[in-house]
XYZ file of C-alpha atoms in Angstrom:
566
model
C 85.603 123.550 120.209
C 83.850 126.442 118.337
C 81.621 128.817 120.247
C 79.017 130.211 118.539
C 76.898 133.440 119.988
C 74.076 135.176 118.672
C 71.973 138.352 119.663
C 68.675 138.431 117.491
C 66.427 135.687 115.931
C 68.078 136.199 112.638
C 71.448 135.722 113.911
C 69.835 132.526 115.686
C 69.049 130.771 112.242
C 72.304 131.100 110.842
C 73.653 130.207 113.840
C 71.693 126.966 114.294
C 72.449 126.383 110.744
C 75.560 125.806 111.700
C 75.148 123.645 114.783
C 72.807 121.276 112.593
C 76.381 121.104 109.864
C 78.990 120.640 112.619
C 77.104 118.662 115.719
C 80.654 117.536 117.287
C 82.807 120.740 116.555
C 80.498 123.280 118.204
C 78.812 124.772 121.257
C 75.990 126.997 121.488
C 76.195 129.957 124.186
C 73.162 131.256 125.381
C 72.473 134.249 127.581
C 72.986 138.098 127.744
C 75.244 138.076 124.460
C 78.691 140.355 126.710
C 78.265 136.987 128.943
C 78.319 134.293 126.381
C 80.782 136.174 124.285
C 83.194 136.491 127.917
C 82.463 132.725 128.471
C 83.120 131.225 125.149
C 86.564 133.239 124.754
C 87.478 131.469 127.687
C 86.391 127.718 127.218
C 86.619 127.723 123.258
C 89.213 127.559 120.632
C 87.098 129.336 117.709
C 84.037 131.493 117.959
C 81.624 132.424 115.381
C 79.765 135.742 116.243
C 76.580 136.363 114.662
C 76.984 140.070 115.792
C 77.976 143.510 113.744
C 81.641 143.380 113.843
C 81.708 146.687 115.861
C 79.754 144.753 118.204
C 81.743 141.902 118.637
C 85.123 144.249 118.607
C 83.819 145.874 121.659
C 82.870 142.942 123.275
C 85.995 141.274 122.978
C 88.484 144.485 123.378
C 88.937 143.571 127.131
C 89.627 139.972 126.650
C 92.521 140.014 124.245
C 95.568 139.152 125.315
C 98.521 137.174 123.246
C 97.947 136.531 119.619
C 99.626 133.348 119.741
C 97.193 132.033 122.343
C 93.462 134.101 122.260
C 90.777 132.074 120.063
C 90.493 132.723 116.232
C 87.259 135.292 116.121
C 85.008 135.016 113.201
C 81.914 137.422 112.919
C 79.155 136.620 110.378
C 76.380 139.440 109.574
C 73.048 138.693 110.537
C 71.789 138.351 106.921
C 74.594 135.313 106.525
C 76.297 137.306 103.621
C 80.024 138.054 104.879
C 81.978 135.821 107.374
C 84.581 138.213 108.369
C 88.291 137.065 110.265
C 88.338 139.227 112.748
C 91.022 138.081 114.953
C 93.455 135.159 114.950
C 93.555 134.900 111.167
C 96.591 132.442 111.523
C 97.609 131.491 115.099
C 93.770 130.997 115.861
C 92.629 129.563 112.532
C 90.241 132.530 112.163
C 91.271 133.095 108.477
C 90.332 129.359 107.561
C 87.207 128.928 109.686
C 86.061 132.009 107.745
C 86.553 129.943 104.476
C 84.686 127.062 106.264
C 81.887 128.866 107.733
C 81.442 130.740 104.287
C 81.049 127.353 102.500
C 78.452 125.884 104.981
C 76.667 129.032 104.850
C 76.964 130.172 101.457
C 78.829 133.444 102.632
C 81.684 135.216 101.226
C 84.471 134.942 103.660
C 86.429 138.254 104.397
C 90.372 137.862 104.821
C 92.443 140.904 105.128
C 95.718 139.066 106.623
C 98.322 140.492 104.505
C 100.138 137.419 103.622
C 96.860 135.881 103.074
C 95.218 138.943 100.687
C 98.368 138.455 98.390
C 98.485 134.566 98.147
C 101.250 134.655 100.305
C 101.800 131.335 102.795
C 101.938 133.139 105.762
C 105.112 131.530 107.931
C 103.090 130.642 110.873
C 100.605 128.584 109.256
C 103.118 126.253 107.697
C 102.429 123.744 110.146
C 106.108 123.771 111.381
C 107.118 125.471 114.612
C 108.973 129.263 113.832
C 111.108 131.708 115.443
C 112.517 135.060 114.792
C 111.509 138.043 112.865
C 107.922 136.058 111.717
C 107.017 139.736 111.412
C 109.834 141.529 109.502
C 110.641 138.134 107.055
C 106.424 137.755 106.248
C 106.874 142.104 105.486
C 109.939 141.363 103.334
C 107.767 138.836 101.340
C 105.033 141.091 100.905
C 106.963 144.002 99.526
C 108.847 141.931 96.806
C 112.406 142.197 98.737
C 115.057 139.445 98.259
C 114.656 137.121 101.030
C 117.098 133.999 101.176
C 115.830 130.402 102.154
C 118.191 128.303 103.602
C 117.050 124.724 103.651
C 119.976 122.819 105.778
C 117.136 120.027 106.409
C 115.506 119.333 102.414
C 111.357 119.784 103.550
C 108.460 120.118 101.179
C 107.203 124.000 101.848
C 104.761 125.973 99.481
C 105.835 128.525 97.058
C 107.831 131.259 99.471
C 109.090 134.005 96.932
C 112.706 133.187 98.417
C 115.653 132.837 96.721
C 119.495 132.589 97.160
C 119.992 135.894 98.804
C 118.257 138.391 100.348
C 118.595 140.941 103.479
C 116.271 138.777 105.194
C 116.206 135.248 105.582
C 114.059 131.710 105.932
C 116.081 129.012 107.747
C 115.059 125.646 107.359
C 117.453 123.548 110.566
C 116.951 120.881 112.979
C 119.740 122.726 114.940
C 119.709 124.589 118.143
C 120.464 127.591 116.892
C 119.009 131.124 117.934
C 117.712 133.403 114.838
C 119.856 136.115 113.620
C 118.507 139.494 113.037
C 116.129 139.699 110.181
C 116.148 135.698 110.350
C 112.676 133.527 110.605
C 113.949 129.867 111.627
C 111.651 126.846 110.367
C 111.654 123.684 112.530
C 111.099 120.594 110.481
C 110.275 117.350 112.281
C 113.415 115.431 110.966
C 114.238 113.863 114.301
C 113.639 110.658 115.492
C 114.725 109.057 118.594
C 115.071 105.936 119.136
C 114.361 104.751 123.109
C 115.748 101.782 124.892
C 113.756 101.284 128.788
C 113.865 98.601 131.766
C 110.429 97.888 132.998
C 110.059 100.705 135.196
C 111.795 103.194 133.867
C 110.307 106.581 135.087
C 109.476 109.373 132.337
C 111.811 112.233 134.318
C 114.675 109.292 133.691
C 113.508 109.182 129.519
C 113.078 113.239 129.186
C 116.397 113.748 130.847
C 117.754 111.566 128.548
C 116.587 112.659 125.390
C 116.741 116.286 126.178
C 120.655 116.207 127.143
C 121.285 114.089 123.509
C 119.674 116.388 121.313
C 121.722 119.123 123.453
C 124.674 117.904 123.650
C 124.245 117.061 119.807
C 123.295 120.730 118.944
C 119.552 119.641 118.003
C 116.116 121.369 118.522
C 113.470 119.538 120.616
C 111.674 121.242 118.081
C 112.533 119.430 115.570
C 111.501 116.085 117.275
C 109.460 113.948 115.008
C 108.476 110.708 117.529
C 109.688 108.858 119.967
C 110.280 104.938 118.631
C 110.978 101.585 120.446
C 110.332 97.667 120.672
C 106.900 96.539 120.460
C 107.358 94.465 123.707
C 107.906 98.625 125.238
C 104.441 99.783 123.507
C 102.726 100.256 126.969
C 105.724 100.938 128.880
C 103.983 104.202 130.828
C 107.702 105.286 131.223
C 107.791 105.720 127.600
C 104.598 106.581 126.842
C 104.529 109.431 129.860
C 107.653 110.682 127.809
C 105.851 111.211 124.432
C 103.301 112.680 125.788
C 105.210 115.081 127.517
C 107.326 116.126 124.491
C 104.036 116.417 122.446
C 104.813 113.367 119.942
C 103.774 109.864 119.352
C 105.573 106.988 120.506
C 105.959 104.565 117.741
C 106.587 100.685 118.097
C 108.162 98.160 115.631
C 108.616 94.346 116.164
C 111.460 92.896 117.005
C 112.151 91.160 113.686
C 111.753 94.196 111.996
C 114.679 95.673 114.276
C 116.776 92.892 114.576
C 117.497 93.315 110.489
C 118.814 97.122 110.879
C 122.503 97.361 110.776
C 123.457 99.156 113.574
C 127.296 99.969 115.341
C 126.880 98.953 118.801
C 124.437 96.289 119.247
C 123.997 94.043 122.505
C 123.209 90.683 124.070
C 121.238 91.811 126.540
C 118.121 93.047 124.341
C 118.528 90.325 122.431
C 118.222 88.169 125.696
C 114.985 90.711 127.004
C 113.083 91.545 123.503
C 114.608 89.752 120.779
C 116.499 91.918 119.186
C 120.206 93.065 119.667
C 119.577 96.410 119.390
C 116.205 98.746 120.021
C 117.472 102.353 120.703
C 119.952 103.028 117.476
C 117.413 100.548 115.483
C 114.434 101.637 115.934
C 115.694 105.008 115.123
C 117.378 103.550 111.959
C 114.735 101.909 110.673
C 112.956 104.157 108.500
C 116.238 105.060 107.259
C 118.412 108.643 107.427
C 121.932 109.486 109.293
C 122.617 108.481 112.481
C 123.529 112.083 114.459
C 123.339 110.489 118.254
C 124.647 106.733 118.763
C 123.603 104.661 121.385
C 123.686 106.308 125.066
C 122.975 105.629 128.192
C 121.172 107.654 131.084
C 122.742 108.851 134.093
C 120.634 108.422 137.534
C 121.943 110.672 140.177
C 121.128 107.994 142.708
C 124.232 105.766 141.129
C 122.068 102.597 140.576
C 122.384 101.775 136.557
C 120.978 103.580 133.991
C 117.306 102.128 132.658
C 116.849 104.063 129.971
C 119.119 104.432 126.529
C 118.090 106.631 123.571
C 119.816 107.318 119.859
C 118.620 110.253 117.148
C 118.517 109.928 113.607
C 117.772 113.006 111.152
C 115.388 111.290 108.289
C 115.540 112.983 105.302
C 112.815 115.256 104.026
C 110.399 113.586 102.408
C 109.026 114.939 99.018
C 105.494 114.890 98.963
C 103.234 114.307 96.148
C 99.429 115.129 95.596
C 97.702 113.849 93.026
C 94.361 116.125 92.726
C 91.127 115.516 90.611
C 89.700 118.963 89.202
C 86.183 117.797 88.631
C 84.513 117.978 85.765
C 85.443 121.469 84.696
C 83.150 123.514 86.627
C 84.630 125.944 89.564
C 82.123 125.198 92.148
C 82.677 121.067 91.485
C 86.314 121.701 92.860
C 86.103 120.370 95.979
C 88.081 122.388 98.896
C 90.382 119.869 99.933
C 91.676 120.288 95.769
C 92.366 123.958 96.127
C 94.394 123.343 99.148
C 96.572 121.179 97.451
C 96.751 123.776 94.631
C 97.902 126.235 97.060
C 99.878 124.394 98.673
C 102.200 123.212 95.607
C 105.199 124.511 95.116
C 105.565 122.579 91.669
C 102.227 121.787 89.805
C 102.498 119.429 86.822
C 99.606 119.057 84.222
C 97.825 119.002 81.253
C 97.990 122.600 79.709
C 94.293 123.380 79.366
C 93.768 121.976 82.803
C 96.638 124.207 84.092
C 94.761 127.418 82.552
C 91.894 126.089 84.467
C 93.218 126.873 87.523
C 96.207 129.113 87.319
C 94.110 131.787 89.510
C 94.035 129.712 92.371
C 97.948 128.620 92.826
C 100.324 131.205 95.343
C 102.387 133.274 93.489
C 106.002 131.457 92.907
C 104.424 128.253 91.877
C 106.767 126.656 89.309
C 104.041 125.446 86.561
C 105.382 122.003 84.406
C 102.736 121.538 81.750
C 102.211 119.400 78.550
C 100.109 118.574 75.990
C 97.738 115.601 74.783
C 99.902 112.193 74.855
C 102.364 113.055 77.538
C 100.543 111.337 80.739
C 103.390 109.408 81.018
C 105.785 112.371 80.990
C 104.019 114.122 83.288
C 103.768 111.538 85.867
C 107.758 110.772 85.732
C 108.345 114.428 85.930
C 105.720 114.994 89.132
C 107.601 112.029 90.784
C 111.272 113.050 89.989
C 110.386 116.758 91.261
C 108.789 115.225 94.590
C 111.953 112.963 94.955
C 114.029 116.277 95.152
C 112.394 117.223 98.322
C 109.218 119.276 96.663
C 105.928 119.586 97.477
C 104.478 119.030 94.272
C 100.791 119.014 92.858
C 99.927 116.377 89.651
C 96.531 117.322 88.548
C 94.007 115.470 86.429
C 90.293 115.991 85.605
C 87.353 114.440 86.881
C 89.524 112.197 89.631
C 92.727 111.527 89.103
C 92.223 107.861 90.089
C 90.038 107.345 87.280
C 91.060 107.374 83.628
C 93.795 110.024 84.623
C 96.922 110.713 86.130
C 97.136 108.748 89.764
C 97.727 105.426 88.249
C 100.385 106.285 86.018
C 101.894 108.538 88.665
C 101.661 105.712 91.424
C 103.635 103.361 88.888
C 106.402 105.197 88.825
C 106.503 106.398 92.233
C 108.162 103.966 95.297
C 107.941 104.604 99.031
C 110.704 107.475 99.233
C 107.981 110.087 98.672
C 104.696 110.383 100.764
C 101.893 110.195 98.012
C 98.484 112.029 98.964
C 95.192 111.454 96.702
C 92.423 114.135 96.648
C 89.315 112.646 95.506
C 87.379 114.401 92.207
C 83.843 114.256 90.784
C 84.304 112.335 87.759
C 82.507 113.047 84.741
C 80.260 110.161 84.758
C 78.908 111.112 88.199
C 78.188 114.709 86.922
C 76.491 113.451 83.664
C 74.795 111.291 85.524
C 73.596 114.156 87.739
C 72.381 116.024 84.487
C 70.400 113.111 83.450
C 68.861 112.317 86.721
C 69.610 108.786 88.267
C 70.795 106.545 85.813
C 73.526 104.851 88.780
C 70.760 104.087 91.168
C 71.658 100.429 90.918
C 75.200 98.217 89.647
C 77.048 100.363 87.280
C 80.496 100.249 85.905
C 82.600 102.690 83.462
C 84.506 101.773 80.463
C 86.503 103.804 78.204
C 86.397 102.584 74.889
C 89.281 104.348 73.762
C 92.321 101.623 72.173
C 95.415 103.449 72.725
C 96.411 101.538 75.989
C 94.080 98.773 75.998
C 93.661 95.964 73.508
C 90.071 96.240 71.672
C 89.837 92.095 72.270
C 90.128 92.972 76.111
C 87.834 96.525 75.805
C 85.357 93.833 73.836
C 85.378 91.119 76.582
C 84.429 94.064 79.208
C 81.550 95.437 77.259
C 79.833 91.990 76.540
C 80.393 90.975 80.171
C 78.601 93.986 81.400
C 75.810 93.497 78.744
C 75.470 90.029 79.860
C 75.545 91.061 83.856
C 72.542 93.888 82.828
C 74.832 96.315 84.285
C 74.821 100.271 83.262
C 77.452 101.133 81.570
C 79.072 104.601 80.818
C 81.687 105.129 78.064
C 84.301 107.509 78.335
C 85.989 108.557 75.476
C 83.403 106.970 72.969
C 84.112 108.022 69.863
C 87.269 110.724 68.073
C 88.104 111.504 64.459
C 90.659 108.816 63.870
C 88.178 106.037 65.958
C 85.142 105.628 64.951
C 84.263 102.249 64.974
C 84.522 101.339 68.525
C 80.839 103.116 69.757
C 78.773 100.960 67.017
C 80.513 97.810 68.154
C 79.842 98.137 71.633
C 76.116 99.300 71.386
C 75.936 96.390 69.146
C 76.646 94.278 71.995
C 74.539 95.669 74.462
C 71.640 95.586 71.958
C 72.184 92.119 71.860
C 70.774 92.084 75.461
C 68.777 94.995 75.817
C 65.335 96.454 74.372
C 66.076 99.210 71.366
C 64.158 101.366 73.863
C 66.393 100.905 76.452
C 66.983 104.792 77.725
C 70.661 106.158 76.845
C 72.173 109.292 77.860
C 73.866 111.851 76.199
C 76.236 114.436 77.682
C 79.064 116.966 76.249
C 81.009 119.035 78.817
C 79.368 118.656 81.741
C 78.961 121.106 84.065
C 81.011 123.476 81.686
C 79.315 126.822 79.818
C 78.676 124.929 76.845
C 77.438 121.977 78.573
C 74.536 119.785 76.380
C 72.623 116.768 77.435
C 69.771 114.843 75.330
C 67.914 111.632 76.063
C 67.761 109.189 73.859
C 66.851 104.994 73.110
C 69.722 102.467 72.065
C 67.945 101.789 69.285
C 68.002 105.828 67.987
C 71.100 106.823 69.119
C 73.317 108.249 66.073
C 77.328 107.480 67.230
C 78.117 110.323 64.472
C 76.728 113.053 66.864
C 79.303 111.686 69.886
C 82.863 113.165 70.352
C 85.638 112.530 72.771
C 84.302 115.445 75.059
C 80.539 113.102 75.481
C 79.500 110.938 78.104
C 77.138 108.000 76.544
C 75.278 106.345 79.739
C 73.613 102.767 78.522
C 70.718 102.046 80.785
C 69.843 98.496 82.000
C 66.961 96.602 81.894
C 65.166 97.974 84.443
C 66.258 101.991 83.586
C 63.442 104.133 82.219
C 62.419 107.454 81.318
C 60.651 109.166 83.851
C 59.367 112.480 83.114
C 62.468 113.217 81.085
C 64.870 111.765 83.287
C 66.770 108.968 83.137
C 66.004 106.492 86.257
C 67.706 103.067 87.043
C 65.488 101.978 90.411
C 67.621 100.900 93.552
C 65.903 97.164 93.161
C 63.807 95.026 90.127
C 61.103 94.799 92.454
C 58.645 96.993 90.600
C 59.445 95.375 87.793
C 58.086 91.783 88.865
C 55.075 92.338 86.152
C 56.649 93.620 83.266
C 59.168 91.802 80.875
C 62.029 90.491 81.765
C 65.904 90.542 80.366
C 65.718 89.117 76.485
């Protein structure tokens, strides 16, 4: 929960600003502001002060007390101009609710972390648990010296400025080891045991269990990725106690599913109970990796037989690939979830132009795989085969990458040995259509008109279906140098179903500095003045021209008195 406390009526607007944008995330203290401020730090995870930072500094001075557990502090000016991190920048979040209240407010968030200032992934916002010298390794970093990363567990982590040797060091292990000097240690979650219980089985019996395999086995609890078992076990409270108590989720398969996993000691008795002959070492195995802890049973100190058996399996790091849409060119169309995968990326593949784009915006280290025009396929074997090594790698495209871009030949080549993450983008026909005015407002569908990859029979068939169906239709890529045959055709067709003053829309970089737009009829429309950079939006029947913008009504309603479809 995020507290927010203001002092004066100003402070009170932006404030409820921000109540009316987050209704479930926040909670408005009211009061003498040193007694809201004293009871939100103690009930809240966040706060938002609409106070002078001075203020707030003051205020909160006697109520500080570990970093890794006091709420992120975020003060915003009374004028709404500057949302400052004032405390917590990474273990409370303060650094990214700045970024977040600056959005919703229009603000200019104010970071001074170090790691953050420098575009430096700061170790403790990695989402991984850390040890060591967090301090010492994250000043190393910042002051250019060689600092080693030593992955013994392959994991997908940001751009680090490490290398192969250094003074100080980044440890990437599953094993329970203690940090040297100089030494951060990373904890992936590459562990996953698998849990055998009787009905009954108490959680004390499970954790004791688990806790002296991964000991015994050199592992880090840390490291522990879920607890897995037999479906028929799913509300076992044994079990589910267990997870709870080790922070992870318990995770159930069926008993088919187990019963095909190759395992070395499997059982007639849960085959006789579940179905299955084994559920411990299986259910571990299933989603595949090496098997570090076989089958064991626990030991009850009362001497009655054990009820509970567990195995552990390290999975391998999975690479992780994000394919991102830019948007239609223009900064502020980049949605935020898109420049977190940017910074995030430790490889980015792309087109070069959209590379230059937004080469500002990736962490420094970022290993940059670009191409020209023609090699989509190239670039989508390469963004798989560099997430396949254990990367976390970026594939961008413009508008979204789903549509006429790089996600579906990216998703061709890719199988289920990577984790695959799409960020949505605002395609160019939605910000044409934005320039024009409403020309989507009813059934719409895109086609690109563009022969390289798609028969013109097939391209054709599309285009006289939609006329037919009295469906708007944008074209992407309408018309280039060596094809310029394909726009006449397919206006052709619509005209064959549409009025000659049937309202068209012109538009030529959207939302970029030398954006253009015009408004024009099918009938008038000259193909020669439309490029491969030009979005041509056909309205329907019912589309007009309203006050110079182009309007396609929700319904045909209003037009029950005029004439019809021809």
């Amino acid at each position: 929960m995020i507290g927010l406390i203001s002092a004066t009526a100003a402070g009170a607007v932006a404030r409820d600003r921000l109540a009316a944008a987050w209704p479930d995330r926040v909670r408005v203290y009211d009061g003498p502001v040193g007694d809201a401020v004293r009871r939100a730090f103690a009930e809240c995870e966040q706060l938002v002060c609409f106070l002078a930072t001075g203020a707030v500094v003051r205020l909160i001075a006697p109520l500080l007390g570990d970093k890794t557990a006091d709420p992120g502090v975020v003060c915003v000016d009374e004028g709404g101009r500057f949302a400052v991190s004032l405390v917590g920048g990474h273990g409370g979040g303060a650094n990214e609710l700045a970024r977040e209240v600056g959005e919703g407010l229009g603000a200019e968030p104010v970071v001074t972390t170090a790691t953050d200032a420098v575009g430096v992934p700061g170790l403790d916002t990695l989402g991984l648990p850390v040890e060591g010298d967090v301090a010492g390794v994250s000043r190393a970093l910042l002051d250019g010296e060689p600092v080693a990363l030593r992955a013994e567990v392959a994991w997908p982590l940001p751009p680090l400025r490490a290398g192969a040797d250094g003074a100080y060091t980044i440890r990437v292990t599953d094993r329970l080891v203690e940090p040297c000097e100089r030494e951060v240690v990373l904890r992936p979650p590459s562990l996953v045991v698998g849990v055998g219980a009787s009905r009954g089985a108490s959680a004390d019996e499970v954790l004791g269990l688990v806790g002296s395999a991964l000991r015994d086995a050199g592992l880090s609890p840390a490291s522990l990725a879920e607890l897995a078992t037999v479906d028929a076990k799913a509300d076992e409270p044994g079990l589910l106690e267990a997870a709870e108590r080790l922070g992870v989720p318990l995770v159930t398969h069926s008993a088919d599913e187990l019963a095909v996993v190759e395992v070395p000691n499997p059982s007639d008795a849960p085959l006789a109970a579940v179905g299955t002959p084994s559920v411990a070492e299986a259910a571990a195995l299933v989603g595949g990796g090496e098997l570090l802890v076989p089958k064991r049973k626990s030991e009850r100190a009362d001497g009655r037989p054990a009820m509970a058996t567990c195995a552990v399996v390290r999975r391998p790091g999975r690479g992780r690939l994000s394919v991102v849409g830019l948007g239609p060119g223009a900064r502020d169309l980049l949605t935020p979830r898109a420049k977190a995968e940017l910074r995030r990326a430790s490889v980015l593949v792309g087109l070069d132009q959209y590379v230059d784009q937004i080469r500002d915006l990736l962490r420094p280290g970022t290993r940059i795989l670009q191409s020209g025009l023609g090699a989509e396929e190239e670039r989508a074997r390469t963004a798989v085969e560099e997430a396949r090594k254990g990367q976390a790698v970026t594939l961008i495209g413009s508008g979204d990458a789903g549509v006429y871009a790089m996600a579906s030949p990216a998703l061709a080549e890719a199988s289920d040995d990577i984790d695959v993450i799409g960020v949505p983008g605002v395609t160019a026909a939605l910000a044409a259509a934005a320039i024009l005015g409403a020309p989507l407002g009813h059934d719409h569908v895109s086609i690109s008109l563009s022969d390289l990859h798609t028969p013109w029979e097939v391209i054709e068939r599309r285009v006289r279906a939609a006329a037919e169906a009295d469906i708007v239709v944008t074209f992407y890529n309408p018309r280039s140098r060596g094809r310029d045959w394909q726009l006449p055709k397919a206006l052709a067709i619509l005209a064959e179903h549409r009025r000659p003053t049937t309202p068209v829309g012109v538009v030529r970089n959207a939302s970029r500095p030398d954006e253009s737009s015009r408004l024009t009829t099918l009938g008038s429309l000259d193909p020669a003045t439309v490029d491969m950079m030009t979005v041509v939006t056909v309205g329907n029947t019912a589309t007009r021209d309203i006050a110079g913008r182009m309007v396609t009504p929700r319904g045909y309603r209003w037009q029950a008195s005029q004439e019809g479809p021809r």
